[in-house]
Amino acid sequence: MTHDIGRKFRALHQRGNPFILANAWDAGSAKVLASMGAEAIATSSAAHAFTLGRPDMGHVSRDEALAHAQDLVTAVNVPVSGDFENGFGDDPDCCAETVRLAAEVGLAGISIEDTALPSATPYNRALAIERIKAAASAARALPNDFVLLARADGVMNGHYNLDEAMARIKGYEDARADALYVPLPGTLEDQARICAATCLPVNALAAGPFTNITRDQFAKAGVARISLGSALARATHRVLHDAAQAMFDEGDFSVLGQSISGAKIDALLG
């Protein structure tokens, strides 16, 4: 990876012209996505946890997440961002250290959320903002550019409303975050409201009901970046589930006939 990978990643963030931040779960999926046109790759905390046989929400250590992220960085020649949950600790200094370690493994940026994992309870607003302030200060002190995205996850997790999320992202902006994210805010109109409330790039999540929204619709709402979270990984688990159910319950292998050829995968990985 080149020294200006963070600058290249930042340049992708354009309001109203969103790029797709493709969340991968291993080196192979990262290489396939990059070969298919992904301009940037991200880790997914849930998808990574699935590969380890664990659930999402705080069951992967920082060392494990860093090693996984480094595998993806090594696999592709596009920027890679880390989905780093709550920064792997409650304390603001822990978030700052996570930023420094993420930069050391070659990441172009990371996201930090406001959930006190492994519970789904959010940090109080003041602490959530202080954590982003510490992370942003660490990012600014790095020798190379680094994109810090601050997340307000309480709407998605059912712990606060959109007004509270808006107050939090305003605090994150004041704390010098580089980009903002309120996952699954409810409606596309809510997404547009978030985008209109800030000068910073806003990430939207293509998952759940938002899978019915097109890139053009996200663009008109003012979105700068569209991530997939664990949705793509869970789509592969859908195939695994359906094929296994057919095989073990009915002795039916027909689902396997819908697979892609090994030669095509080899070409994408080459």
mmCIF file of N, CA and C in Angstrom, residues 113-247:
data_model
loop_
_atom_site.group_PDB
_atom_site.id
_atom_site.type_symbol
_atom_site.label_atom_id
_atom_site.label_comp_id
_atom_site.label_asym_id
_atom_site.label_seq_id
_atom_site.Cartn_x
_atom_site.Cartn_y
_atom_site.Cartn_z
ATOM 1 N N GLU A 113 -18.134 3.357 16.751
ATOM 2 C CA GLU A 113 -19.535 3.544 17.108
ATOM 3 C C GLU A 113 -19.688 3.914 18.582
ATOM 4 N N ASP A 114 -20.921 4.230 18.956
ATOM 5 C CA ASP A 114 -21.189 4.730 20.306
ATOM 6 C C ASP A 114 -21.890 3.700 21.182
ATOM 7 N N THR A 115 -21.662 2.427 20.916
ATOM 8 C CA THR A 115 -22.313 1.343 21.655
ATOM 9 C C THR A 115 -21.346 0.752 22.672
ATOM 10 N N ALA A 116 -21.796 0.615 23.910
ATOM 11 C CA ALA A 116 -20.950 0.084 24.982
ATOM 12 C C ALA A 116 -20.965 -1.439 24.929
ATOM 13 N N LEU A 117 -20.305 -1.961 23.932
ATOM 14 C CA LEU A 117 -20.288 -3.403 23.706
ATOM 15 C C LEU A 117 -19.680 -4.150 24.889
ATOM 16 N N PRO A 118 -20.117 -5.394 25.151
ATOM 17 C CA PRO A 118 -20.979 -6.243 24.313
ATOM 18 C C PRO A 118 -22.474 -6.013 24.492
ATOM 19 N N SER A 119 -22.888 -5.027 25.297
ATOM 20 C CA SER A 119 -24.309 -4.694 25.352
ATOM 21 C C SER A 119 -24.660 -3.834 24.141
ATOM 22 N N ALA A 120 -25.938 -3.612 23.917
ATOM 23 C CA ALA A 120 -26.371 -2.719 22.841
ATOM 24 C C ALA A 120 -26.665 -1.313 23.362
ATOM 25 N N THR A 121 -26.348 -1.075 24.626
ATOM 26 C CA THR A 121 -26.620 0.223 25.248
ATOM 27 C C THR A 121 -25.623 1.265 24.760
ATOM 28 N N PRO A 122 -26.087 2.456 24.404
ATOM 29 C CA PRO A 122 -25.157 3.491 23.950
ATOM 30 C C PRO A 122 -24.452 4.175 25.114
ATOM 31 N N TYR A 123 -23.251 4.680 24.852
ATOM 32 C CA TYR A 123 -22.612 5.581 25.797
ATOM 33 C C TYR A 123 -23.453 6.847 25.906
ATOM 34 N N ASN A 124 -23.365 7.544 27.032
ATOM 35 C CA ASN A 124 -24.048 8.824 27.086
ATOM 36 C C ASN A 124 -23.416 9.765 26.063
ATOM 37 N N ARG A 125 -24.170 10.752 25.656
ATOM 38 C CA ARG A 125 -23.748 11.582 24.530
ATOM 39 C C ARG A 125 -22.397 12.257 24.778
ATOM 40 N N ALA A 126 -22.189 12.774 25.960
ATOM 41 C CA ALA A 126 -20.942 13.484 26.244
ATOM 42 C C ALA A 126 -19.733 12.555 26.096
ATOM 43 N N LEU A 127 -19.837 11.339 26.631
ATOM 44 C CA LEU A 127 -18.729 10.399 26.515
ATOM 45 C C LEU A 127 -18.549 9.960 25.068
ATOM 46 N N ALA A 128 -19.639 9.744 24.357
ATOM 47 C CA ALA A 128 -19.543 9.348 22.952
ATOM 48 C C ALA A 128 -18.769 10.390 22.149
ATOM 49 N N ILE A 129 -19.050 11.657 22.404
ATOM 50 C CA ILE A 129 -18.363 12.736 21.690
ATOM 51 C C ILE A 129 -16.906 12.819 22.124
ATOM 52 N N GLU A 130 -16.645 12.642 23.407
ATOM 53 C CA GLU A 130 -15.269 12.702 23.902
ATOM 54 C C GLU A 130 -14.420 11.584 23.300
ATOM 55 N N ARG A 131 -15.007 10.436 23.101
ATOM 56 C CA ARG A 131 -14.293 9.316 22.495
ATOM 57 C C ARG A 131 -13.909 9.638 21.051
ATOM 58 N N ILE A 132 -14.814 10.266 20.311
ATOM 59 C CA ILE A 132 -14.503 10.652 18.929
ATOM 60 C C ILE A 132 -13.471 11.766 18.908
ATOM 61 N N LYS A 133 -13.550 12.673 19.845
ATOM 62 C CA LYS A 133 -12.564 13.758 19.918
ATOM 63 C C LYS A 133 -11.156 13.196 20.105
ATOM 64 N N ALA A 134 -11.011 12.211 20.988
ATOM 65 C CA ALA A 134 -9.702 11.598 21.214
ATOM 66 C C ALA A 134 -9.222 10.852 19.970
ATOM 67 N N ALA A 135 -10.131 10.120 19.332
ATOM 68 C CA ALA A 135 -9.768 9.383 18.116
ATOM 69 C C ALA A 135 -9.370 10.335 16.996
ATOM 70 N N ALA A 136 -10.098 11.442 16.862
ATOM 71 C CA ALA A 136 -9.792 12.416 15.817
ATOM 72 C C ALA A 136 -8.448 13.088 16.064
ATOM 73 N N SER A 137 -8.144 13.386 17.302
ATOM 74 C CA SER A 137 -6.841 13.978 17.624
ATOM 75 C C SER A 137 -5.712 13.034 17.253
ATOM 76 N N ALA A 138 -5.907 11.740 17.531
ATOM 77 C CA ALA A 138 -4.892 10.753 17.159
ATOM 78 C C ALA A 138 -4.757 10.663 15.645
ATOM 79 N N ALA A 139 -5.878 10.733 14.949
ATOM 80 C CA ALA A 139 -5.835 10.656 13.480
ATOM 81 C C ALA A 139 -5.098 11.853 12.898
ATOM 82 N N ARG A 140 -5.320 13.030 13.458
ATOM 83 C CA ARG A 140 -4.657 14.241 12.959
ATOM 84 C C ARG A 140 -3.147 14.221 13.197
ATOM 85 N N ALA A 141 -2.737 13.459 14.196
ATOM 86 C CA ALA A 141 -1.313 13.392 14.532
ATOM 87 C C ALA A 141 -0.552 12.370 13.694
ATOM 88 N N LEU A 142 -1.259 11.592 12.888
ATOM 89 C CA LEU A 142 -0.603 10.584 12.058
ATOM 90 C C LEU A 142 0.187 11.243 10.926
ATOM 91 N N PRO A 143 1.223 10.579 10.442
ATOM 92 C CA PRO A 143 2.011 11.162 9.354
ATOM 93 C C PRO A 143 1.278 11.166 8.016
ATOM 94 N N ASN A 144 0.301 10.279 7.839
ATOM 95 C CA ASN A 144 -0.442 10.188 6.581
ATOM 96 C C ASN A 144 -1.923 10.412 6.830
ATOM 97 N N ASP A 145 -2.647 10.711 5.767
ATOM 98 C CA ASP A 145 -4.079 10.968 5.876
ATOM 99 C C ASP A 145 -4.804 9.713 6.353
ATOM 100 N N PHE A 146 -5.884 9.925 7.090
ATOM 101 C CA PHE A 146 -6.623 8.824 7.708
ATOM 102 C C PHE A 146 -8.047 9.310 7.931
ATOM 103 N N VAL A 147 -9.031 8.539 7.474
ATOM 104 C CA VAL A 147 -10.431 8.960 7.526
ATOM 105 C C VAL A 147 -11.130 8.297 8.717
ATOM 106 N N LEU A 148 -11.528 9.127 9.678
ATOM 107 C CA LEU A 148 -12.237 8.645 10.856
ATOM 108 C C LEU A 148 -13.730 8.892 10.693
ATOM 109 N N LEU A 149 -14.504 7.831 10.672
ATOM 110 C CA LEU A 149 -15.955 7.930 10.590
ATOM 111 C C LEU A 149 -16.552 7.661 11.962
ATOM 112 N N ALA A 150 -17.446 8.546 12.401
ATOM 113 C CA ALA A 150 -18.090 8.427 13.713
ATOM 114 C C ALA A 150 -19.533 7.986 13.537
ATOM 115 N N ARG A 151 -19.918 6.965 14.285
ATOM 116 C CA ARG A 151 -21.229 6.342 14.136
ATOM 117 C C ARG A 151 -22.138 6.648 15.325
ATOM 118 N N ALA A 152 -23.418 6.846 15.024
ATOM 119 C CA ALA A 152 -24.464 6.935 16.037
ATOM 120 C C ALA A 152 -25.412 5.758 15.789
ATOM 121 N N ASP A 153 -25.246 4.690 16.544
ATOM 122 C CA ASP A 153 -25.927 3.423 16.271
ATOM 123 C C ASP A 153 -27.227 3.222 17.052
ATOM 124 N N GLY A 154 -27.582 4.181 17.895
ATOM 125 C CA GLY A 154 -28.726 3.973 18.783
ATOM 126 C C GLY A 154 -30.067 3.876 18.106
ATOM 127 N N VAL A 155 -30.224 4.490 16.935
ATOM 128 C CA VAL A 155 -31.485 4.347 16.205
ATOM 129 C C VAL A 155 -31.624 2.907 15.725
ATOM 130 N N MET A 156 -30.594 2.399 15.081
ATOM 131 C CA MET A 156 -30.615 1.023 14.595
ATOM 132 C C MET A 156 -30.815 0.035 15.741
ATOM 133 N N ASN A 157 -30.198 0.303 16.887
ATOM 134 C CA ASN A 157 -30.271 -0.616 18.015
ATOM 135 C C ASN A 157 -31.494 -0.391 18.897
ATOM 136 N N GLY A 158 -32.298 0.627 18.571
ATOM 137 C CA GLY A 158 -33.537 0.866 19.306
ATOM 138 C C GLY A 158 -33.376 1.526 20.653
ATOM 139 N N HIS A 159 -32.311 2.324 20.838
ATOM 140 C CA HIS A 159 -32.050 2.935 22.139
ATOM 141 C C HIS A 159 -32.218 4.451 22.176
ATOM 142 N N TYR A 160 -32.259 5.117 21.029
ATOM 143 C CA TYR A 160 -32.618 6.533 21.011
ATOM 144 C C TYR A 160 -33.199 6.871 19.643
ATOM 145 N N ASN A 161 -33.781 8.072 19.565
ATOM 146 C CA ASN A 161 -34.478 8.451 18.333
ATOM 147 C C ASN A 161 -33.571 9.240 17.401
ATOM 148 N N LEU A 162 -34.124 9.640 16.263
ATOM 149 C CA LEU A 162 -33.320 10.333 15.262
ATOM 150 C C LEU A 162 -32.850 11.690 15.759
ATOM 151 N N ASP A 163 -33.644 12.377 16.557
ATOM 152 C CA ASP A 163 -33.212 13.674 17.082
ATOM 153 C C ASP A 163 -31.952 13.520 17.930
ATOM 154 N N GLU A 164 -31.896 12.470 18.744
ATOM 155 C CA GLU A 164 -30.697 12.226 19.540
ATOM 156 C C GLU A 164 -29.517 11.886 18.643
ATOM 157 N N ALA A 165 -29.760 11.096 17.612
ATOM 158 C CA ALA A 165 -28.688 10.783 16.669
ATOM 159 C C ALA A 165 -28.159 12.056 16.012
ATOM 160 N N MET A 166 -29.050 12.954 15.646
ATOM 161 C CA MET A 166 -28.637 14.209 15.017
ATOM 162 C C MET A 166 -27.779 15.042 15.976
ATOM 163 N N ALA A 167 -28.155 15.056 17.245
ATOM 164 C CA ALA A 167 -27.359 15.783 18.234
ATOM 165 C C ALA A 167 -25.973 15.160 18.387
ATOM 166 N N ARG A 168 -25.932 13.866 18.332
ATOM 167 C CA ARG A 168 -24.643 13.181 18.457
ATOM 168 C C ARG A 168 -23.736 13.451 17.254
ATOM 169 N N ILE A 169 -24.276 13.362 16.056
ATOM 170 C CA ILE A 169 -23.394 13.587 14.906
ATOM 171 C C ILE A 169 -22.947 15.041 14.820
ATOM 172 N N LYS A 170 -23.778 15.967 15.332
ATOM 173 C CA LYS A 170 -23.319 17.364 15.413
ATOM 174 C C LYS A 170 -22.121 17.451 16.353
ATOM 175 N N GLY A 171 -22.185 16.735 17.471
ATOM 176 C CA GLY A 171 -21.057 16.691 18.392
ATOM 177 C C GLY A 171 -19.838 16.041 17.779
ATOM 178 N N TYR A 172 -20.049 14.996 16.985
ATOM 179 C CA TYR A 172 -18.927 14.339 16.316
ATOM 180 C C TYR A 172 -18.271 15.280 15.304
ATOM 181 N N GLU A 173 -19.096 16.018 14.593
ATOM 182 C CA GLU A 173 -18.539 16.984 13.639
ATOM 183 C C GLU A 173 -17.692 18.026 14.366
ATOM 184 N N ASP A 174 -18.206 18.531 15.471
ATOM 185 C CA ASP A 174 -17.446 19.506 16.256
ATOM 186 C C ASP A 174 -16.165 18.893 16.824
ATOM 187 N N ALA A 175 -16.180 17.580 17.062
ATOM 188 C CA ALA A 175 -15.005 16.876 17.590
ATOM 189 C C ALA A 175 -13.996 16.534 16.499
ATOM 190 N N ARG A 176 -14.280 16.927 15.255
ATOM 191 C CA ARG A 176 -13.374 16.796 14.117
ATOM 192 C C ARG A 176 -13.333 15.394 13.515
ATOM 193 N N ALA A 177 -14.461 14.700 13.580
ATOM 194 C CA ALA A 177 -14.586 13.481 12.785
ATOM 195 C C ALA A 177 -14.534 13.859 11.309
ATOM 196 N N ASP A 178 -14.175 12.895 10.470
ATOM 197 C CA ASP A 178 -14.080 13.141 9.023
ATOM 198 C C ASP A 178 -15.354 12.790 8.274
ATOM 199 N N ALA A 179 -16.145 11.876 8.814
ATOM 200 C CA ALA A 179 -17.373 11.425 8.164
ATOM 201 C C ALA A 179 -18.320 10.922 9.244
ATOM 202 N N LEU A 180 -19.602 10.831 8.891
ATOM 203 C CA LEU A 180 -20.640 10.516 9.869
ATOM 204 C C LEU A 180 -21.530 9.382 9.370
ATOM 205 N N TYR A 181 -22.215 8.729 10.327
ATOM 206 C CA TYR A 181 -22.969 7.529 9.969
ATOM 207 C C TYR A 181 -24.043 7.283 11.017
ATOM 208 N N VAL A 182 -25.291 7.249 10.577
ATOM 209 C CA VAL A 182 -26.412 6.809 11.396
ATOM 210 C C VAL A 182 -27.024 5.612 10.671
ATOM 211 N N PRO A 183 -26.656 4.401 11.029
ATOM 212 C CA PRO A 183 -27.143 3.234 10.287
ATOM 213 C C PRO A 183 -28.654 3.079 10.355
ATOM 214 N N LEU A 184 -29.272 2.814 9.207
ATOM 215 C CA LEU A 184 -30.698 2.518 9.102
ATOM 216 C C LEU A 184 -31.558 3.514 9.888
ATOM 217 N N PRO A 185 -31.561 4.772 9.459
ATOM 218 C CA PRO A 185 -32.271 5.803 10.226
ATOM 219 C C PRO A 185 -33.787 5.719 10.140
ATOM 220 N N GLY A 186 -34.334 4.875 9.308
ATOM 221 C CA GLY A 186 -35.779 4.720 9.208
ATOM 222 C C GLY A 186 -36.249 4.796 7.777
ATOM 223 N N THR A 187 -36.129 5.977 7.170
ATOM 224 C CA THR A 187 -36.581 6.184 5.805
ATOM 225 C C THR A 187 -35.509 6.919 5.004
ATOM 226 N N LEU A 188 -35.689 6.931 3.703
ATOM 227 C CA LEU A 188 -34.776 7.693 2.859
ATOM 228 C C LEU A 188 -34.869 9.181 3.177
ATOM 229 N N GLU A 189 -36.047 9.646 3.549
ATOM 230 C CA GLU A 189 -36.202 11.051 3.945
ATOM 231 C C GLU A 189 -35.390 11.349 5.199
ATOM 232 N N ASP A 190 -35.371 10.420 6.132
ATOM 233 C CA ASP A 190 -34.533 10.582 7.322
ATOM 234 C C ASP A 190 -33.058 10.623 6.935
ATOM 235 N N GLN A 191 -32.679 9.775 5.982
ATOM 236 C CA GLN A 191 -31.297 9.774 5.508
ATOM 237 C C GLN A 191 -30.937 11.126 4.898
ATOM 238 N N ALA A 192 -31.843 11.692 4.111
ATOM 239 C CA ALA A 192 -31.605 13.000 3.506
ATOM 240 C C ALA A 192 -31.489 14.088 4.575
ATOM 241 N N ARG A 193 -32.283 13.970 5.614
ATOM 242 C CA ARG A 193 -32.208 14.942 6.716
ATOM 243 C C ARG A 193 -30.830 14.903 7.381
ATOM 244 N N ILE A 194 -30.314 13.710 7.572
ATOM 245 C CA ILE A 194 -28.974 13.568 8.164
ATOM 246 C C ILE A 194 -27.935 14.243 7.277
ATOM 247 N N CYS A 195 -27.996 13.968 5.985
ATOM 248 C CA CYS A 195 -27.025 14.538 5.049
ATOM 249 C C CYS A 195 -27.102 16.060 5.016
ATOM 250 N N ALA A 196 -28.321 16.593 5.100
ATOM 251 C CA ALA A 196 -28.508 18.042 5.035
ATOM 252 C C ALA A 196 -28.029 18.750 6.295
ATOM 253 N N ALA A 197 -27.871 17.998 7.380
ATOM 254 C CA ALA A 197 -27.534 18.606 8.665
ATOM 255 C C ALA A 197 -26.037 18.796 8.874
ATOM 256 N N THR A 198 -25.220 18.351 7.929
ATOM 257 C CA THR A 198 -23.774 18.404 8.116
ATOM 258 C C THR A 198 -23.061 18.731 6.819
ATOM 259 N N CYS A 199 -21.878 19.284 6.963
ATOM 260 C CA CYS A 199 -21.013 19.507 5.804
ATOM 261 C C CYS A 199 -20.117 18.294 5.541
ATOM 262 N N LEU A 200 -20.098 17.349 6.467
ATOM 263 C CA LEU A 200 -19.218 16.190 6.342
ATOM 264 C C LEU A 200 -19.848 15.117 5.461
ATOM 265 N N PRO A 201 -19.024 14.248 4.861
ATOM 266 C CA PRO A 201 -19.565 13.106 4.108
ATOM 267 C C PRO A 201 -20.356 12.187 5.034
ATOM 268 N N VAL A 202 -21.435 11.646 4.507
ATOM 269 C CA VAL A 202 -22.302 10.751 5.281
ATOM 270 C C VAL A 202 -22.331 9.372 4.629
ATOM 271 N N ASN A 203 -22.198 8.351 5.460
ATOM 272 C CA ASN A 203 -22.292 6.958 5.033
ATOM 273 C C ASN A 203 -23.727 6.478 5.205
ATOM 274 N N ALA A 204 -24.200 5.697 4.269
ATOM 275 C CA ALA A 204 -25.488 5.011 4.402
ATOM 276 C C ALA A 204 -25.253 3.517 4.306
ATOM 277 N N LEU A 205 -26.132 2.755 4.950
ATOM 278 C CA LEU A 205 -26.009 1.299 4.992
ATOM 279 C C LEU A 205 -27.026 0.660 4.060
ATOM 280 N N ALA A 206 -26.545 -0.126 3.099
ATOM 281 C CA ALA A 206 -27.422 -0.880 2.199
ATOM 282 C C ALA A 206 -27.716 -2.229 2.839
ATOM 283 N N ALA A 207 -28.683 -2.224 3.729
ATOM 284 C CA ALA A 207 -29.072 -3.445 4.433
ATOM 285 C C ALA A 207 -30.534 -3.311 4.829
ATOM 286 N N GLY A 208 -31.172 -4.439 5.120
ATOM 287 C CA GLY A 208 -32.561 -4.408 5.536
ATOM 288 C C GLY A 208 -33.426 -3.689 4.510
ATOM 289 N N PRO A 209 -34.317 -2.796 4.953
ATOM 290 C CA PRO A 209 -35.205 -2.091 4.015
ATOM 291 C C PRO A 209 -34.447 -1.187 3.052
ATOM 292 N N PHE A 210 -33.236 -0.797 3.399
ATOM 293 C CA PHE A 210 -32.462 0.094 2.532
ATOM 294 C C PHE A 210 -31.849 -0.648 1.342
ATOM 295 N N THR A 211 -32.005 -1.961 1.266
ATOM 296 C CA THR A 211 -31.568 -2.677 0.063
ATOM 297 C C THR A 211 -32.491 -2.384 -1.117
ATOM 298 N N ASN A 212 -33.639 -1.799 -0.848
ATOM 299 C CA ASN A 212 -34.567 -1.433 -1.919
ATOM 300 C C ASN A 212 -34.308 -0.031 -2.469
ATOM 301 N N ILE A 213 -33.309 0.638 -1.931
ATOM 302 C CA ILE A 213 -32.945 1.982 -2.382
ATOM 303 C C ILE A 213 -31.770 1.865 -3.350
ATOM 304 N N THR A 214 -31.851 2.540 -4.468
ATOM 305 C CA THR A 214 -30.794 2.472 -5.473
ATOM 306 C C THR A 214 -29.672 3.454 -5.153
ATOM 307 N N ARG A 215 -28.559 3.255 -5.830
ATOM 308 C CA ARG A 215 -27.450 4.198 -5.669
ATOM 309 C C ARG A 215 -27.879 5.609 -6.054
ATOM 310 N N ASP A 216 -28.653 5.749 -7.128
ATOM 311 C CA ASP A 216 -29.109 7.075 -7.555
ATOM 312 C C ASP A 216 -29.979 7.734 -6.490
ATOM 313 N N GLN A 217 -30.805 6.956 -5.823
ATOM 314 C CA GLN A 217 -31.638 7.520 -4.757
ATOM 315 C C GLN A 217 -30.791 7.945 -3.564
ATOM 316 N N PHE A 218 -29.811 7.139 -3.222
ATOM 317 C CA PHE A 218 -28.879 7.542 -2.158
ATOM 318 C C PHE A 218 -28.170 8.840 -2.554
ATOM 319 N N ALA A 219 -27.772 8.925 -3.802
ATOM 320 C CA ALA A 219 -27.074 10.120 -4.280
ATOM 321 C C ALA A 219 -27.950 11.360 -4.134
ATOM 322 N N LYS A 220 -29.195 11.257 -4.534
ATOM 323 C CA LYS A 220 -30.106 12.402 -4.435
ATOM 324 C C LYS A 220 -30.337 12.815 -2.993
ATOM 325 N N ALA A 221 -30.213 11.867 -2.069
ATOM 326 C CA ALA A 221 -30.353 12.179 -0.646
ATOM 327 C C ALA A 221 -29.107 12.855 -0.078
ATOM 328 N N GLY A 222 -28.020 12.886 -0.863
ATOM 329 C CA GLY A 222 -26.798 13.543 -0.413
ATOM 330 C C GLY A 222 -25.751 12.632 0.176
ATOM 331 N N VAL A 223 -25.964 11.326 0.059
ATOM 332 C CA VAL A 223 -25.020 10.355 0.622
ATOM 333 C C VAL A 223 -23.692 10.392 -0.140
ATOM 334 N N ALA A 224 -22.602 10.180 0.583
ATOM 335 C CA ALA A 224 -21.267 10.163 -0.028
ATOM 336 C C ALA A 224 -20.672 8.762 -0.107
ATOM 337 N N ARG A 225 -21.199 7.853 0.689
ATOM 338 C CA ARG A 225 -20.606 6.517 0.763
ATOM 339 C C ARG A 225 -21.684 5.522 1.157
ATOM 340 N N ILE A 226 -21.680 4.367 0.506
ATOM 341 C CA ILE A 226 -22.656 3.317 0.793
ATOM 342 C C ILE A 226 -21.901 2.064 1.212
ATOM 343 N N SER A 227 -22.083 1.660 2.455
ATOM 344 C CA SER A 227 -21.450 0.432 2.920
ATOM 345 C C SER A 227 -22.479 -0.688 2.979
ATOM 346 N N LEU A 228 -21.978 -1.914 3.078
ATOM 347 C CA LEU A 228 -22.828 -3.094 3.026
ATOM 348 C C LEU A 228 -22.977 -3.767 4.383
ATOM 349 N N GLY A 229 -22.151 -3.374 5.355
ATOM 350 C CA GLY A 229 -22.169 -4.064 6.633
ATOM 351 C C GLY A 229 -21.941 -5.549 6.437
ATOM 352 N N SER A 230 -22.735 -6.350 7.101
ATOM 353 C CA SER A 230 -22.613 -7.808 6.946
ATOM 354 C C SER A 230 -23.608 -8.360 5.937
ATOM 355 N N ALA A 231 -24.308 -7.475 5.194
ATOM 356 C CA ALA A 231 -25.385 -7.938 4.310
ATOM 357 C C ALA A 231 -24.885 -8.896 3.236
ATOM 358 N N LEU A 232 -23.748 -8.586 2.636
ATOM 359 C CA LEU A 232 -23.219 -9.470 1.591
ATOM 360 C C LEU A 232 -22.758 -10.802 2.186
ATOM 361 N N ALA A 233 -22.121 -10.739 3.331
ATOM 362 C CA ALA A 233 -21.708 -11.982 3.995
ATOM 363 C C ALA A 233 -22.920 -12.823 4.362
ATOM 364 N N ARG A 234 -23.987 -12.171 4.839
ATOM 365 C CA ARG A 234 -25.187 -12.917 5.196
ATOM 366 C C ARG A 234 -25.897 -13.476 3.966
ATOM 367 N N ALA A 235 -25.724 -12.811 2.822
ATOM 368 C CA ALA A 235 -26.271 -13.372 1.582
ATOM 369 C C ALA A 235 -25.579 -14.687 1.242
ATOM 370 N N THR A 236 -24.270 -14.773 1.494
ATOM 371 C CA THR A 236 -23.577 -16.041 1.254
ATOM 372 C C THR A 236 -24.026 -17.101 2.265
ATOM 373 N N HIS A 237 -24.317 -16.664 3.480
ATOM 374 C CA HIS A 237 -24.830 -17.609 4.479
ATOM 375 C C HIS A 237 -26.234 -18.081 4.114
ATOM 376 N N ARG A 238 -26.993 -17.263 3.406
ATOM 377 C CA ARG A 238 -28.300 -17.682 2.917
ATOM 378 C C ARG A 238 -28.154 -18.877 1.976
ATOM 379 N N VAL A 239 -27.169 -18.795 1.072
ATOM 380 C CA VAL A 239 -26.915 -19.904 0.155
ATOM 381 C C VAL A 239 -26.470 -21.137 0.941
ATOM 382 N N LEU A 240 -25.574 -20.940 1.895
ATOM 383 C CA LEU A 240 -25.108 -22.049 2.728
ATOM 384 C C LEU A 240 -26.272 -22.706 3.457
ATOM 385 N N HIS A 241 -27.121 -21.874 4.042
ATOM 386 C CA HIS A 241 -28.272 -22.384 4.779
ATOM 387 C C HIS A 241 -29.221 -23.163 3.871
ATOM 388 N N ASP A 242 -29.555 -22.564 2.715
ATOM 389 C CA ASP A 242 -30.534 -23.193 1.836
ATOM 390 C C ASP A 242 -29.996 -24.489 1.229
ATOM 391 N N ALA A 243 -28.707 -24.470 0.854
ATOM 392 C CA ALA A 243 -28.110 -25.681 0.287
ATOM 393 C C ALA A 243 -28.042 -26.788 1.334
ATOM 394 N N ALA A 244 -27.640 -26.434 2.547
ATOM 395 C CA ALA A 244 -27.539 -27.438 3.609
ATOM 396 C C ALA A 244 -28.904 -28.005 3.959
ATOM 397 N N GLN A 245 -29.910 -27.134 4.021
ATOM 398 C CA GLN A 245 -31.257 -27.598 4.346
ATOM 399 C C GLN A 245 -31.771 -28.580 3.293
ATOM 400 N N ALA A 246 -31.546 -28.233 2.029
ATOM 401 C CA ALA A 246 -31.995 -29.117 0.950
ATOM 402 C C ALA A 246 -31.252 -30.447 0.969
ATOM 403 N N MET A 247 -29.952 -30.394 1.201
ATOM 404 C CA MET A 247 -29.149 -31.622 1.201
ATOM 405 C C MET A 247 -29.507 -32.542 2.363
#
